Amino acid sequence: MRQPNFNRGPQGHPGQNAGFQRATKQQRQVMLRLFGYVMKNYKFSIITVLACIVVSSITSLVSTLFTRTLIDDYIVPLTQAANPEYASLLQTLFRLGLVLLLGVIASYTYNRLMINVSQGTMLRLRKQIFERMQQLPISYFDQHSHGELMSVYTNDVDSLRQMISTAMAQVFSSIITIVATFSSMIVLSVPLTLVSIGMAAVMVVVTTRLGKWSRGFFRTQQESLAQVNGFIEEMMTGQKVVKVFCHEQQAISEFEEINERLRSSAYNANRIANIVMPVNGNLGNLAYVLIAVVGASLALSGHWAISLGTIVSFLQLNKSFTQPISHVSQQINSVLNASVGAERVFALGDAEPELDEGHVELKNGQWSMGNGQSKNVQGDVDFRDVDFGYTPEKQVLFDIDINTNPGQKIAFVGGTGAGKTTIINLINRFYDIQHGEILYDGIPITEIQKSSLRKSMTIVLQETHLFTGTVLDNIRYGCLEATDDDCIRAAQLVGAHEFIRRLANGYQTMLQGDGGNLSQGERQLLAIARAAVANPPVLILDEATSSIDTRTEQLVQRGMDSLMQGRTTFVIAHRLSTVRNADQIIVLDHGHIAESGSHEQLLALRGQYYQLYTGNEI
């Protein structure tokens, strides 16, 4: 996203002012959307909060106006009376105390309600963006780092909590206080009201100018924070690689650079925003002095009927009039931070979900065609003249033609970047092709519901991922309806039963940290067992045995052969044991099919496969 240049002050380059205007309009829309979101879900609470704020503001105003009555009707007469009587004053003060108590109750109520509103809003937002994240295509995660997404869930959402629970109520209270106080000021004295309005206008201009100046730095701060989170997450994941290559100092240097950008943007944002409150506070004090001088002058001149009580009350009203501006300026940090956070949260929530125009559904091992007809799932996958590129500018597959029969084992070999994994990703429709057609049992996969398509095939990736839970839970992840016995049989099938049995609690052993207490080979065996329990018609193995030693592979291969029996299997492998017995071996070279055939046929050709085989590079 292009960012305006915020390195100059508010009077900088003309293009910068246009950038400020665009940013202001965009953030105003974001904040209005956030307010609409809160109102939609907590309408009754917000109405109650507004009512309590009105009550609290009125009680505060009543106490301020009472000062005039106290001085003019009680204190001055009592000081002049020979035998002062305090009973009526005490009764009035008691009634005032009841009014102020009502204000305290109202203030406590709306603050408690705003806490509920803010926490509830955070709960809903996290839930909604997590649900949307589950609907996003794989390509979205290719373009956004894990740390950046985590920052949305933590830092950005938390910035909204601070704004909703504190700043939103403060803004409501300030608006109501300003309106009520202004009305009372006009009634008391028009000339003094004009003085107060003039000083308030100066405070608003100062707050607006400084807010515009700091807004861009707050956006940069949130983006830098996401970069820091992403870098830390990347370093934690690759810590072993960092240590193997003695890259610690370089990692520290890179982190210091990213961290310094965060410090600099945060410093600039808060440096500007934090001077708003002191400046407005001093302007408020200046207004207080001016009103006292002007009020005293008018009272002494005799042209305006201004009493001592009126001047004192007006001075308090002026503070009530200018303080909301100071309070709002005090919240400028959280408001600006929240506007940027809300923008990023809504951007994730608005991300285009993965499209699924398919109408063919898998039911009980049959394709339901949607017209009353059905056919059994065979596992026949064919490619016809398929072209594909992750971006329009860079095509990676060219004229891919693959014909399979149900139950066949198809192996892909070739150098790095040849397109092996890309073909696997296309079968699952993680990405959609630009040209050609992929058929599943004669049905274009674009016509099959993605959930049905993916349920009918299981993939074992080169990089395994285990979830927090028991060993049994991780195996059952392949089929949530599987019984404990089904999971154990799957583990026995692939040769994982023996090592699981030796664990402290067997199948009930808890795994945490992506199975960090298991070896890489053991983790891979669990991933294969997870695929076995799913019992799909199509099996995809993306170098599934790459992390298993030769002795373990011999044990696993017998289970793999049983698992592949009667299933269409696509294999990406570098080991001879998973390639030689394939029904069809496809040699890929820079996105083209260079050769295809059985092991013996390709050796007889003495082409690329022969070179790979004799060079032991498969």
C-alpha angles and dihedrals in degrees: 000000000000114000127203117244106264096173092099129061125263091277094056132111115350090236088058092060089053088050089051090051092050091047091048092051093045094049091045088056091047092051092047089051091050091050090048090050091052092046092049093056101031105029096139093046093049091048089050090048091052091049091050091047090052090051092046092048093047093050090050090049092048091054090050094049090046088067090072092050091045094054101036100036103031118014099043094044092045092052089053097044120099093215107024117207115210101181096093091046091052091049091051092048090050091053089047089052090055090051092050091048089055088052091052091051091048092049092049091048097052093045091053091047092050090053089054091046094049095047092044091049091051090050092052095044094050090047093049097046090046090052090048091048089057088055096050122106122250089250090068091061090047088062100041126055121231091241092054091053092045089053090059091055094047117023100026096044091045091053087059091052092056092048096046097045096045116009098042093054089044092053092049091049093046094052093049092044093050093050095046094043093047091054091052092047092055090052092051100043133345096197093051089046090057090053091050093048091052093054092044090054090054090051092050092050092049092048093048095048095047091044091055091049095052098040095084092049091054090055091049089048093057092046092049090049090054089050091052091051091047093050093048091049090049093049093048091051093047099038093122091053090049091054095042091058094037089240096148097111093047090049090051091050093050091047092049089054093050092041091051090054088053092048092048095049092043091048093050093045095049095036091062097037094047094058091059094076097049092045093049091044091056091045088053090052090049090052089050091055093045093051091048091051095043092044093050091047092052092046092050094044091059093219092109125045096234118153128199090254091053092054093048092047091047091051089055091045090052090056089049088050097049099033094071088057089051091046092051090048088050088058094047092102094056093041094051092042090049093048090057091043092049090050091056094043092051090045089059092043091050095048111127110261122228109281119234116184094163121126102179111098133196112233125170094337094313135102109240103211095198094239098080092273127110139180134197118260108251103171096237109156121182133178119208120192093322120185121182142171130175086222128022090244097056120048114194104177126049129192096333112189118179125165119190137175123219112274096021124135112228119192127196120204133172143107127301111293093019091125103258098131091039091062090052090051091053093054090058091043092238081142130019123233123242097216138012131025140276115206128200111194086340093306119116105244089227087070094052120086107252093230091053092045093052094043089057093058135043126206128203108201128210088237109057125209124197123190130224105272141072125316087251091053091052093052091046089054086086091061119009091197093058117117124229089258091052090053093048092049090051090052091049091049094058097037098254096116096084098055092041090053089055093055118106094257100015113219090356093061110128116236121205136169093033091306094307092164091062130075118251090252092052091050090051091050090055090051090052091048088052089056092046094055090053089063096202128178090233124047124192121195115189100192086313094171097043092108096046123094121239096258092049090045091058089056093045095046092066089053091044091053090052090046093051093048109120093000131107103244129193114197132190108189145147096202123092093223092067096042110040096065095046118123090223130017117197118199113207124199120183093329096316129105102243098176140354135186142087123315092261094045093052093047089053090055090059089210133123095317090051089052092049092046098047090042089051089230098129 
